[in-house]
Amino acid sequence: MASVDVLVVGAGPVGLTAALELRRRGVACRIVDKLDEPPQYAKAVGIQPRTLELWEAAGVLRAALDSSIAMRGQYLYRNGALSDTYEFTLPPDIPFGFAAMPQYATERMLTAALGDHGTAVERGTELVSFAQDEDGVTAELSGPGGSQQVRARYLVGCDGAHSAVRKALGLTFEGAAFDEEYMLGDVEVDWPLPTGFGVRAVHVSDGKVDDVLVCIPLPGRHRYRMSMLVPPELSTTPAAGQVAHGLEGGRRPELSHLQAVLDRMAPEPAVARNLRWSSVFRISHRIVDAYGRGRVFVAGDAAHIHPPTGAQGMNTGIQDAVNLAWKLALAVDGLAAPDLLDSYDAERRPVGEEVVGRTVRAAESGVGVAVDPGDPDATVRREGQLLVGYRGSPVVAAPTGGVPHGAPQPGDRAPDARGLVRDVAQFPVRLFELLAGPEHTLLLYAATAETTARFDTLARAARARAAGRLDVYAVLADGVAVADLQVPAVRDAAGEFAARYAAADGATFVIRPDGHLGMRAPAPDPDAATGYLSRVFAPTTHPRPSAPSAP
């Protein structure tokens, strides 16, 4: 019987992210997918700023930027008239904007990155069944070579809305389906609208939306992924007992079907051409009662499905995978605190519930993303998934010494800071470049040289408590001179770090591998740092256990 640390089921963007995050931490994993070939459709296309931050840490940012187009805003039309224009104006502290790229390009990028770590997707391989015990999971797979059994420490189901893993685990998937049925088309259109702007056009009768056209720009000349209500002749009936969500079988829309909707709903006279792909799809909203049981977990559409408003689905699933992977990596190495894996459900299920609720409300309103005219920055941060946080999580320390108003608190996304200067380098660097490693990072801020005298002792204690799985940087206010500091140092030449983190002299921060603030303390106190790390790391550390044996 073959053995592996983690078996990932499903090679969409979420499964590929989970496998990539595990491999970049040295975890042996296999990833299987029942499809013989990767799909070539532009299904999920919106890339949020938070996803780009995570992709920078994973080493795929350049490939993502090369394959995407900037999303600059959206035109909103009601009954043929322009009702609003929403531009994605970014606050200055956000390093990346909104982007769009076809899902097949996302999967191709992540597959290539995974291959760089020596792992390939096992295509045409389906999970038939699994059973778990105290030490691992025994899975039966069916693939090109026939049936095989695999013994894994953990199993992660990223196998979509119809997840076999979720069903076998006995998780509930409560929710409902929308009555409307839609069609998607990947086409070019010859209208004069500016590049990078989406279109949402609705027709309203008696206060109810009865026709809709949504166009998301894609790389290419006037290329869009369009969605619209399906005509009666293409309507499908979901199979009995199946979750009515995602792409459906039956006839595929033709160019004439899409053109008919454009003739009714397009803001400008337009002719569609070069249909690359089309499908009919349905929408449901559901969420599981738990994101895992025992040694088996679910992520992405296997855990939550909802309307595509605001392009939240794939991006939420990617954050699921990142959150779970670093915790699994510590568990595989025997370094995880007893409750660390439980925090995956504690942190991510509330996020899933919020996204499902918000997108359902947006879909029912017919207006799409709700923009707060009094605080447009809040809309950008919310839709860009930059407000996702884990305050109160069992693996996040309560703030000590008070946190200045507006400053990031433990559990919040750790903000970037520009203008850091390192000796030797003749150019400034960003904080996110220092946080790109796969481990936790301890940041020690000093506004005076005297404060740095305590840094080396703290760094040694923290590294020991984290079994060496901790990067440490001293962040020095401009002008602070230090001769014998043993930890790497950067200078906050632009003052952005102190401003973004509201850092006073001696402030101490621990940033988690997923880019969230785990702890902040007002002084370089070894007890505060090691106390927080005790929430994450096992009471005693020991080498990585041998591969799981069959029960």
Coordinates of C-alpha atoms in Angstrom, one line a residue, residues 7-10 14-15 127 155-160 163-166 291 296-303 324 344:
L7 CA -3.9 13.2 -0.2
V8 CA -5.7 16.1 -2.0
V9 CA -8.8 15.3 -4.0
G10 CA -9.7 17.7 -6.7
V14 CA -8.4 25.3 -4.5
G15 CA -6.9 21.8 -4.6
L127 CA -11.6 8.7 -5.0
L155 CA -7.1 13.9 3.3
V156 CA -8.3 17.2 1.9
G157 CA -11.5 17.3 -0.3
C158 CA -11.3 20.1 -2.8
D159 CA -13.7 18.3 -5.2
G160 CA -16.3 20.9 -5.7
S163 CA -17.9 16.6 -3.4
A164 CA -17.5 12.9 -2.8
V165 CA -15.4 13.7 0.2
R166 CA -18.1 15.8 1.8
Y291 CA -15.0 22.1 7.6
V296 CA -10.4 14.7 6.7
F297 CA -11.2 18.3 5.7
V298 CA -13.1 20.1 2.9
A299 CA -12.3 23.4 1.2
G300 CA -13.7 25.6 -1.5
D301 CA -16.9 24.6 -3.2
A302 CA -16.9 21.4 -1.3
A303 CA -17.5 23.5 1.8
L324 CA -5.4 24.8 6.3
Y344 CA -9.3 25.7 10.6

